[in-house]
C-alpha positions as a Python dict, from the first residue, in 0.01 Angstrom:
ca = {
    (1, 'M'): (0, 0, 0),
    (2, 'L'): (349, 212, 38),
    (3, 'T'): (423, 389, 282),
    (4, 'Q'): (678, 697, 413),
    (5, 'G'): (960, 674, 273),
    (6, 'M'): (909, 455, -47),
    (7, 'R'): (981, 543, -406),
    (8, 'A'): (651, 670, -512),
    (9, 'P'): (624, 493, -814),
    (10, 'D'): (591, 689, -1115),
    (11, 'F'): (233, 682, -1370),
    (12, 'T'): (128, 851, -1667),
    (13, 'L'): (-244, 887, -1744),
    (14, 'P'): (-494, 1086, -1943),
    (15, 'D'): (-680, 1379, -1746),
    (16, 'K'): (-981, 1511, -1775),
    (17, 'E'): (-877, 1636, -2172),
    (18, 'G'): (-780, 1326, -2205),
    (19, 'R'): (-381, 1481, -2199),
    (20, 'L'): (-124, 1293, -2130),
    (21, 'V'): (20, 1358, -1706),
    (22, 'S'): (321, 1200, -1556),
    (23, 'L'): (441, 1167, -1255),
    (24, 'S'): (683, 1210, -1295),
    (25, 'D'): (603, 1576, -1515),
    (26, 'F'): (635, 1708, -1121),
    (27, 'R'): (970, 1640, -1049),
    (28, 'G'): (1042, 1887, -735),
    (29, 'K'): (723, 1985, -629),
    (30, 'T'): (501, 1875, -372),
    (31, 'V'): (263, 1599, -502),
    (32, 'V'): (-14, 1592, -293),
    (33, 'L'): (-235, 1240, -493),
    (34, 'Y'): (-585, 1204, -362),
    (35, 'F'): (-722, 823, -457),
    (36, 'Y'): (-1093, 837, -472),
    (37, 'P'): (-1385, 648, -578),
    (38, 'K'): (-1618, 739, -787),
    (39, 'D'): (-1658, 1161, -932),
    (40, 'N'): (-2015, 1258, -904),
    (41, 'T'): (-2081, 1056, -532),
    (42, 'P'): (-2139, 1229, -178),
    (43, 'G'): (-1842, 1168, -55),
    (44, 'C'): (-1645, 1264, -294),
    (45, 'T'): (-1775, 1466, -418),
    (46, 'R'): (-1732, 1607, -51),
    (47, 'Q'): (-1378, 1573, -123),
    (48, 'A'): (-1337, 1744, -361),
    (49, 'C'): (-1460, 2043, -263),
    (50, 'A'): (-1262, 2045, 49),
    (51, 'F'): (-932, 2015, -152),
    (52, 'R'): (-1074, 2347, -402),
    (53, 'D'): (-1142, 2526, -140),
    (54, 'A'): (-834, 2517, 11),
    (55, 'Y'): (-671, 2485, -362),
    (56, 'D'): (-490, 2826, -304),
    (57, 'E'): (-323, 2765, -19),
    (58, 'F'): (-176, 2410, -131),
    (59, 'L'): (-11, 2671, -471),
    (60, 'A'): (130, 2892, -171),
    (61, 'R'): (312, 2577, -115),
    (62, 'G'): (446, 2435, -383),
    (63, 'A'): (152, 2126, -406),
    (64, 'V'): (44, 2037, -651),
    (65, 'V'): (-294, 1824, -619),
    (66, 'I'): (-394, 1519, -792),
    (67, 'G'): (-747, 1297, -852),
    (68, 'V'): (-704, 979, -925),
    (69, 'S'): (-1009, 738, -943),
    (70, 'R'): (-1124, 456, -1232),
    (71, 'D'): (-1379, 691, -1349),
    (72, 'G'): (-1308, 828, -1776),
    (73, 'A'): (-1179, 1139, -1866),
    (74, 'V'): (-1526, 1271, -1988),
    (75, 'S'): (-1652, 1147, -1663),
    (76, 'H'): (-1430, 1351, -1451),
    (77, 'R'): (-1479, 1681, -1708),
    (78, 'N'): (-1846, 1659, -1574),
    (79, 'F'): (-1755, 1666, -1213),
    (80, 'A'): (-1464, 1916, -1275),
    (81, 'D'): (-1694, 2152, -1471),
    (82, 'R'): (-2051, 2092, -1228),
    (83, 'H'): (-1797, 2190, -882),
    (84, 'G'): (-1528, 2396, -1044),
    (85, 'L'): (-1236, 2181, -941),
    (86, 'P'): (-945, 2377, -1028),
    (87, 'F'): (-685, 2038, -995),
    (88, 'Y'): (-543, 1713, -1220),
    (89, 'L'): (-895, 1468, -1252),
    (90, 'L'): (-612, 1126, -1393),
    (91, 'S'): (-858, 781, -1516),
    (92, 'D'): (-755, 475, -1434),
    (93, 'P'): (-949, 258, -1629),
    (94, 'E'): (-693, -75, -1581),
    (95, 'R'): (-637, 6, -1245),
    (96, 'T'): (-268, 21, -1320),
    (97, 'V'): (-194, 333, -1090),
    (98, 'L'): (-453, 214, -798),
    (99, 'E'): (-268, -130, -750),
    (100, 'A'): (78, 17, -804),
    (101, 'Y'): (15, 200, -451),
    (102, 'G'): (-178, -42, -359),
    (103, 'V'): (-535, 127, -284),
    (104, 'W'): (-733, -150, -474),
    (105, 'Q'): (-839, -379, -220),
    (106, 'E'): (-1098, -591, -23),
    (107, 'K'): (-1421, -347, 138),
    (108, 'K'): (-1734, -482, 278),
    (109, 'L'): (-2066, -204, 196),
    (110, 'Y'): (-2338, -269, 384),
    (111, 'G'): (-2270, -666, 427),
    (112, 'K'): (-2141, -714, 1),
    (113, 'I'): (-1780, -788, -14),
    (114, 'G'): (-1606, -647, -346),
    (115, 'M'): (-1323, -479, -484),
    (116, 'G'): (-1284, -122, -463),
    (117, 'V'): (-1064, 231, -442),
    (118, 'A'): (-993, 280, -83),
    (119, 'R'): (-985, 630, 20),
    (120, 'T'): (-626, 706, 30),
    (121, 'T'): (-426, 1053, 8),
    (122, 'F'): (-30, 1081, -64),
    (123, 'I'): (223, 1308, -36),
    (124, 'I'): (492, 1297, -263),
    (125, 'G'): (804, 1516, -175),
    (126, 'G'): (1025, 1694, -460),
    (127, 'D'): (1279, 1396, -497),
    (128, 'G'): (956, 1136, -565),
    (129, 'T'): (941, 984, -176),
    (130, 'V'): (684, 891, -19),
    (131, 'R'): (679, 1153, 256),
    (132, 'R'): (352, 1034, 401),
    (133, 'V'): (0, 820, 353),
    (134, 'F'): (-268, 866, 520),
    (135, 'E'): (-574, 519, 536),
    (136, 'K'): (-898, 543, 528),
    (137, 'V'): (-950, 954, 540),
    (138, 'K'): (-1291, 1114, 617),
    (139, 'P'): (-1395, 1348, 259),
    (140, 'D'): (-1449, 1616, 502),
    (141, 'Q'): (-1115, 1610, 648),
    (142, 'N'): (-841, 1534, 419),
    (143, 'A'): (-766, 1835, 310),
    (144, 'A'): (-712, 1990, 631),
    (145, 'E'): (-539, 1716, 765),
    (146, 'V'): (-323, 1672, 394),
    (147, 'L'): (-307, 2117, 475),
    (148, 'A'): (-194, 2065, 804),
    (149, 'C'): (58, 1882, 713),
    (150, 'L'): (216, 2109, 467),
    (151, 'N'): (196, 2347, 704),
    (152, 'D'): (429, 2141, 963),
    (153, 'E'): (652, 2058, 734),
    (154, 'N'): (770, 2395, 603),
}
């Protein structure tokens, strides 16, 4: 997993409309990059809606919010439309970015062990360096924690 001070790997992934979005598109801006398991599941929906509800505050601090999961563009579009999500949702079905950021991990759920996305959020500075890593985040608290961190930095 990436840690604070490391260079964030650049990537290019399709958004909900199939347009390619790269991390390098946002050089000079703070990027809140959050990885989540699956569209329209209870925890992921609560997490996304919390980012939605605080979105204007993120914009006021010059931050770009990007969510990444393995779901495809159609799933992301439906998820965004259903919940009014104004930020980027990017698709990584090949797990390239998930693995580069170290969030594709072994997980245990109901006694079964398998691989999946570890709910993790990174704050990436305008210079492309990881400024903060939030691991094992709670869906209902993640957006507020990240916003508090951004407030402390300003």
